[in-house]
Amino acid sequence: MKNIFEQLFAALPGAIWKFRWLVLLCYGLLVAVCFVGAGKVEKDDSLKAWFGKDSDIFKNQRKFDTTFGSNEDVYIVVEAKDGDIFTAESLSALLALHNELAAYGVDIQNNPDTPLRHTREVISLVNVQVTEVEGNNLFVREFIGPTIPASAEKRAALKASALENPELRLAFISDNAKYAAISIKTDFGETLKAKSAGEHNLAGSDELMLDMAWEVDESSPSAEETFEEAEKDYDEYYKYMESIRAKVKAAGVDDAFNVYYAGLPEIIYFQMDVLDAEMPVIFSGLFLLIFILLLVVFRHMAGVVWPIVIVVLSVLFTVGFIGWSGVPSSSLSDPMILLIVLISVADAVHLISTFNFQRKEGEQKPVALSNAFRKAGLSCFFTTITTVVGFGSLWIAKPSVPIANFGFFCAVGILCAFFVTITLLPLMLRCWAPGAPKLDSVNGAQRDFSAPVFRLVDSHPGKIIAGFAIGCVLFGVGFVHLKVDTNVIEGYKPDSYIRKAFDVADQNMGGTQNIDFMIDLNEENALYDADVLLRIDEFQRKIESEFPDLVVTGISIADVMKRVNQQLHSDDPAHYAMPETSGEVSQLLFLFNNVSPEERRKLVSDEFDATRIAFMVRNAGSTAYVDLIAESNRWFAETFSPLAQTYPEMELVNAGGVVTFMHLFDRIAHSQLTSFLTTLGMVAIMLLFVFRSFYLSVLALVSSVVPIGLTFGAMGWLGIDLNQFTMIVAPIILGIAVDDSIHLINKLRMCLSKTSDMHIAVREALREVIQPLAFTSIVLSGGLLTMMYSSDASFQAFGYLSALAILSAFVADVLLIPSICLYVARYKKPVAQTQATSAQAVSH
């Protein structure tokens, strides 16, 4: 079978040259079609895109949003340069800033298409609603209002009132009164009502919604309204934050405040303003590096131009395919293209290097091309398949829709690169190719770079094997220190403006992340039940007390009820407690709803059957949030179990950006073992098919898995956490690392077919393949290191960890594989001689 494939690849350059005009015409048509397709590519990073419209994560977030609205808000923190927000100068600046931001209605009237149309409300100390009691009447007023107090005494009283109010402290004013916050509510991520359709009740969801024993049977669908997520257009986020910054500048508060921006729109703004702007620099550096390395390697412009042409066409065909497929791209599109660029160079380098090697032997171009494709073409085909398997495992594991698409389209890109290489490179090299290399002036032969390597493995095979074994054990200990944890903000450089802003908000205000719990009793007016409110309060306090380093503030209807109850009792602190009877609860809820229905809707549904507990939490790793959610679900079951008979359909829904990404990272983490094992199994099957030898297949697997073990062991020792980028290194690198093993072992197999002496076979295999292996490893690892320019530490880690794995794979291939082969050959030889001697003695 192999001979047939080798003959096919050997005949391919001649066939391509024979039909060269037809091939070029087909390429012209393909370029035109893919160019049009590239213009159809769209980007979508919405929840629906990441999890799928039928996922429980998407459905439950939509359920929360349809009840209480979107929470993709902008959080502006201002720092008073005079050290106190409540001085006359700082309050005047705060009022001016608030008024400028709150005047978005005028901007919309003047320009209905202004990005500020996404603003729904601006809340700060100026207009935040606080309750007051006069006699038996409850009133709601703005905390500061349209004018600031004229006297220092009144400002001091206002300051004391703000710091004593638990609903204002840390949410709108810091403990030291040096910082204040402005919350801008937006319609980003807002749920759109669609036509009615029969769907299952969402109570049966099994990921975010707690599976309570008393939930009703959801076997029969009921007709209810469906909702869709508004399209997430990142350009709109960017333009919106640009407009917000322009409004802040127009307020003229630079002399009074240092201004910091936080919230999801700001993260997206930073992504586009800084990270996306870095990608052209990274790609320019990548192409420059490839240009320099190819020029050094081949010392001829043909060896530089042709691989770059192959890279450009491979990327164009991949992007065109994505555009015509109608599948939207995601934030993973940039690393996908970068990987395709790097991997598409590899086959071209191998074939051109082998072609040059044949030219050294004195062969003419047509014969050299035929021999190069016969010797390296089949190996390139097998390495392409194994790399496709590495990326394809992400599509099989499906940790999320965009990551699955990332794996699938990377696989498509690699196939495109192989197709372009084997069909276009013969024409390129026939037209323009590096000349026959000059011989060494001393001995009349081309310098053999493999000689020192062969002398080393030939002299000390046992020591090399022992060295790798010891290294694997030492690095293996690092696995104990590995942990799955993702912290998006800490992934940015410490000196980046977004990192500084989030640090300021975390250290001085109520945190920059939010976790929302929706308790849905599924029974109208259930919140008038005093027992329900008591348990809501107990549940909230439990979370706050058990996670003091993570949870900064929490707000629920229970807090409002206690606050109003205190005010109705002459502001006596002893009455800051929940009403004891349902009658008192009904009275307080009635008063609160009467004076401020909009404030009530932020916490309680119109049917009074669902309520929201909103926690502001500090920025932390995903494992901390996982623990909080898991414990909260358990405490909810314990706290509300006595109400199971009264409210059998009650449910707890977790929502918010933290919850969404926590589940994403958790899903990625658990899928990586599946992805890696899938890749390992499929690669093993492929190797058995390629080599038809269990021994050679195991040899290739060992030399490919060792670099991954070394890389992840190093991560453990260095304290690098597994996150959404570093976790996908293993299956991808396995697919790439095994490529060099296949090239070397396939050449070794060819040599062994000509000689039974392992010593000669190893020397010849190293002599022919060490240069292309070294070249491709240098190009791949060097290209990956261009990611170090990124401001995203996770992106950087993916680059240098992948580069480390590829370089260690090269070292393992050229040292470990030959050492094992020579060691085994030497071990078998004495055994065979001993058996022959014994047989001879018996015969005599």
mmCIF file of N, CA and C in Angstrom, residues 597-636:
data_model
loop_
_atom_site.group_PDB
_atom_site.id
_atom_site.type_symbol
_atom_site.label_atom_id
_atom_site.label_comp_id
_atom_site.label_asym_id
_atom_site.label_seq_id
_atom_site.Cartn_x
_atom_site.Cartn_y
_atom_site.Cartn_z
ATOM 1 N N PRO A 597 -42.187 52.228 41.914
ATOM 2 C CA PRO A 597 -42.368 50.966 41.176
ATOM 3 C C PRO A 597 -41.159 50.594 40.324
ATOM 4 N N GLU A 598 -40.415 51.594 39.817
ATOM 5 C CA GLU A 598 -39.244 51.285 38.995
ATOM 6 C C GLU A 598 -38.146 50.647 39.823
ATOM 7 N N GLU A 599 -37.948 51.158 41.049
ATOM 8 C CA GLU A 599 -36.954 50.556 41.927
ATOM 9 C C GLU A 599 -37.375 49.150 42.334
ATOM 10 N N ARG A 600 -38.660 48.971 42.561
ATOM 11 C CA ARG A 600 -39.149 47.642 42.921
ATOM 12 C C ARG A 600 -38.916 46.646 41.803
ATOM 13 N N ARG A 601 -39.102 47.055 40.540
ATOM 14 C CA ARG A 601 -38.927 46.147 39.405
ATOM 15 C C ARG A 601 -37.486 45.684 39.242
ATOM 16 N N LYS A 602 -36.542 46.415 39.806
ATOM 17 C CA LYS A 602 -35.144 45.985 39.734
ATOM 18 C C LYS A 602 -34.882 44.776 40.617
ATOM 19 N N LEU A 603 -35.792 44.541 41.589
ATOM 20 C CA LEU A 603 -35.579 43.465 42.559
ATOM 21 C C LEU A 603 -36.696 42.435 42.590
ATOM 22 N N VAL A 604 -37.914 42.824 42.187
ATOM 23 C CA VAL A 604 -39.068 41.936 42.301
ATOM 24 C C VAL A 604 -39.850 41.980 40.993
ATOM 25 N N SER A 605 -40.294 40.824 40.530
ATOM 26 C CA SER A 605 -41.076 40.757 39.295
ATOM 27 C C SER A 605 -42.449 41.379 39.501
ATOM 28 N N ASP A 606 -43.117 41.725 38.401
ATOM 29 C CA ASP A 606 -44.435 42.357 38.485
ATOM 30 C C ASP A 606 -45.469 41.443 39.109
ATOM 31 N N GLU A 607 -45.300 40.136 39.017
ATOM 32 C CA GLU A 607 -46.247 39.185 39.600
ATOM 33 C C GLU A 607 -45.891 38.833 41.051
ATOM 34 N N PHE A 608 -44.812 39.424 41.537
ATOM 35 C CA PHE A 608 -44.344 39.171 42.909
ATOM 36 C C PHE A 608 -44.132 37.676 43.159
ATOM 37 N N ASP A 609 -43.669 36.996 42.115
ATOM 38 C CA ASP A 609 -43.388 35.564 42.272
ATOM 39 C C ASP A 609 -41.903 35.244 42.146
ATOM 40 N N ALA A 610 -41.097 36.234 41.722
ATOM 41 C CA ALA A 610 -39.663 36.023 41.557
ATOM 42 C C ALA A 610 -38.920 37.242 42.080
ATOM 43 N N THR A 611 -37.746 36.992 42.630
ATOM 44 C CA THR A 611 -36.928 38.083 43.155
ATOM 45 C C THR A 611 -35.474 37.857 42.804
ATOM 46 N N ARG A 612 -34.738 38.920 42.868
ATOM 47 C CA ARG A 612 -33.329 38.893 42.471
ATOM 48 C C ARG A 612 -32.442 39.246 43.654
ATOM 49 N N ILE A 613 -31.357 38.489 43.819
ATOM 50 C CA ILE A 613 -30.311 38.848 44.766
ATOM 51 C C ILE A 613 -29.069 39.140 43.943
ATOM 52 N N ALA A 614 -28.627 40.384 43.972
ATOM 53 C CA ALA A 614 -27.482 40.802 43.156
ATOM 54 C C ALA A 614 -26.255 40.970 44.045
ATOM 55 N N PHE A 615 -25.202 40.253 43.721
ATOM 56 C CA PHE A 615 -23.950 40.357 44.461
ATOM 57 C C PHE A 615 -22.889 41.015 43.586
ATOM 58 N N MET A 616 -22.210 42.005 44.134
ATOM 59 C CA MET A 616 -21.020 42.544 43.497
ATOM 60 C C MET A 616 -19.830 41.806 44.096
ATOM 61 N N VAL A 617 -19.005 41.232 43.253
ATOM 62 C CA VAL A 617 -17.890 40.417 43.728
ATOM 63 C C VAL A 617 -16.586 40.936 43.139
ATOM 64 N N ARG A 618 -15.525 40.669 43.874
ATOM 65 C CA ARG A 618 -14.209 41.069 43.410
ATOM 66 C C ARG A 618 -13.767 40.176 42.252
ATOM 67 N N ASN A 619 -12.878 40.715 41.448
ATOM 68 C CA ASN A 619 -12.315 39.925 40.360
ATOM 69 C C ASN A 619 -11.470 38.799 40.945
ATOM 70 N N ALA A 620 -11.697 37.584 40.483
ATOM 71 C CA ALA A 620 -10.986 36.418 41.001
ATOM 72 C C ALA A 620 -10.908 35.362 39.913
ATOM 73 N N GLY A 621 -10.236 34.261 40.238
ATOM 74 C CA GLY A 621 -10.153 33.147 39.311
ATOM 75 C C GLY A 621 -11.465 32.390 39.253
ATOM 76 N N SER A 622 -11.653 31.631 38.183
ATOM 77 C CA SER A 622 -12.923 30.939 37.979
ATOM 78 C C SER A 622 -13.188 29.893 39.056
ATOM 79 N N THR A 623 -12.134 29.315 39.658
ATOM 80 C CA THR A 623 -12.359 28.298 40.688
ATOM 81 C C THR A 623 -13.062 28.875 41.905
ATOM 82 N N ALA A 624 -12.759 30.134 42.234
ATOM 83 C CA ALA A 624 -13.429 30.777 43.372
ATOM 84 C C ALA A 624 -14.916 30.925 43.096
ATOM 85 N N TYR A 625 -15.265 31.293 41.876
ATOM 86 C CA TYR A 625 -16.679 31.434 41.519
ATOM 87 C C TYR A 625 -17.386 30.075 41.465
ATOM 88 N N VAL A 626 -16.646 29.056 41.015
ATOM 89 C CA VAL A 626 -17.218 27.702 40.982
ATOM 90 C C VAL A 626 -17.614 27.268 42.388
ATOM 91 N N ASP A 627 -16.725 27.524 43.357
ATOM 92 C CA ASP A 627 -17.022 27.156 44.747
ATOM 93 C C ASP A 627 -18.228 27.930 45.262
ATOM 94 N N LEU A 628 -18.293 29.216 44.940
ATOM 95 C CA LEU A 628 -19.408 30.040 45.423
ATOM 96 C C LEU A 628 -20.738 29.529 44.877
ATOM 97 N N ILE A 629 -20.774 29.255 43.573
ATOM 98 C CA ILE A 629 -22.022 28.785 42.961
ATOM 99 C C ILE A 629 -22.421 27.423 43.514
ATOM 100 N N ALA A 630 -21.451 26.524 43.652
ATOM 101 C CA ALA A 630 -21.764 25.184 44.154
ATOM 102 C C ALA A 630 -22.313 25.242 45.578
ATOM 103 N N GLU A 631 -21.677 26.022 46.426
ATOM 104 C CA GLU A 631 -22.143 26.140 47.812
ATOM 105 C C GLU A 631 -23.494 26.835 47.874
ATOM 106 N N SER A 632 -23.684 27.829 47.040
ATOM 107 C CA SER A 632 -24.961 28.556 47.034
ATOM 108 C C SER A 632 -26.111 27.643 46.648
ATOM 109 N N ASN A 633 -25.892 26.806 45.659
ATOM 110 C CA ASN A 633 -26.937 25.853 45.264
ATOM 111 C C ASN A 633 -27.281 24.906 46.410
ATOM 112 N N ARG A 634 -26.246 24.465 47.123
ATOM 113 C CA ARG A 634 -26.480 23.558 48.257
ATOM 114 C C ARG A 634 -27.229 24.274 49.385
ATOM 115 N N TRP A 635 -26.823 25.514 49.671
ATOM 116 C CA TRP A 635 -27.488 26.263 50.747
ATOM 117 C C TRP A 635 -28.929 26.594 50.391
ATOM 118 N N PHE A 636 -29.183 26.835 49.108
ATOM 119 C CA PHE A 636 -30.555 27.110 48.705
ATOM 120 C C PHE A 636 -31.458 25.907 48.994
#
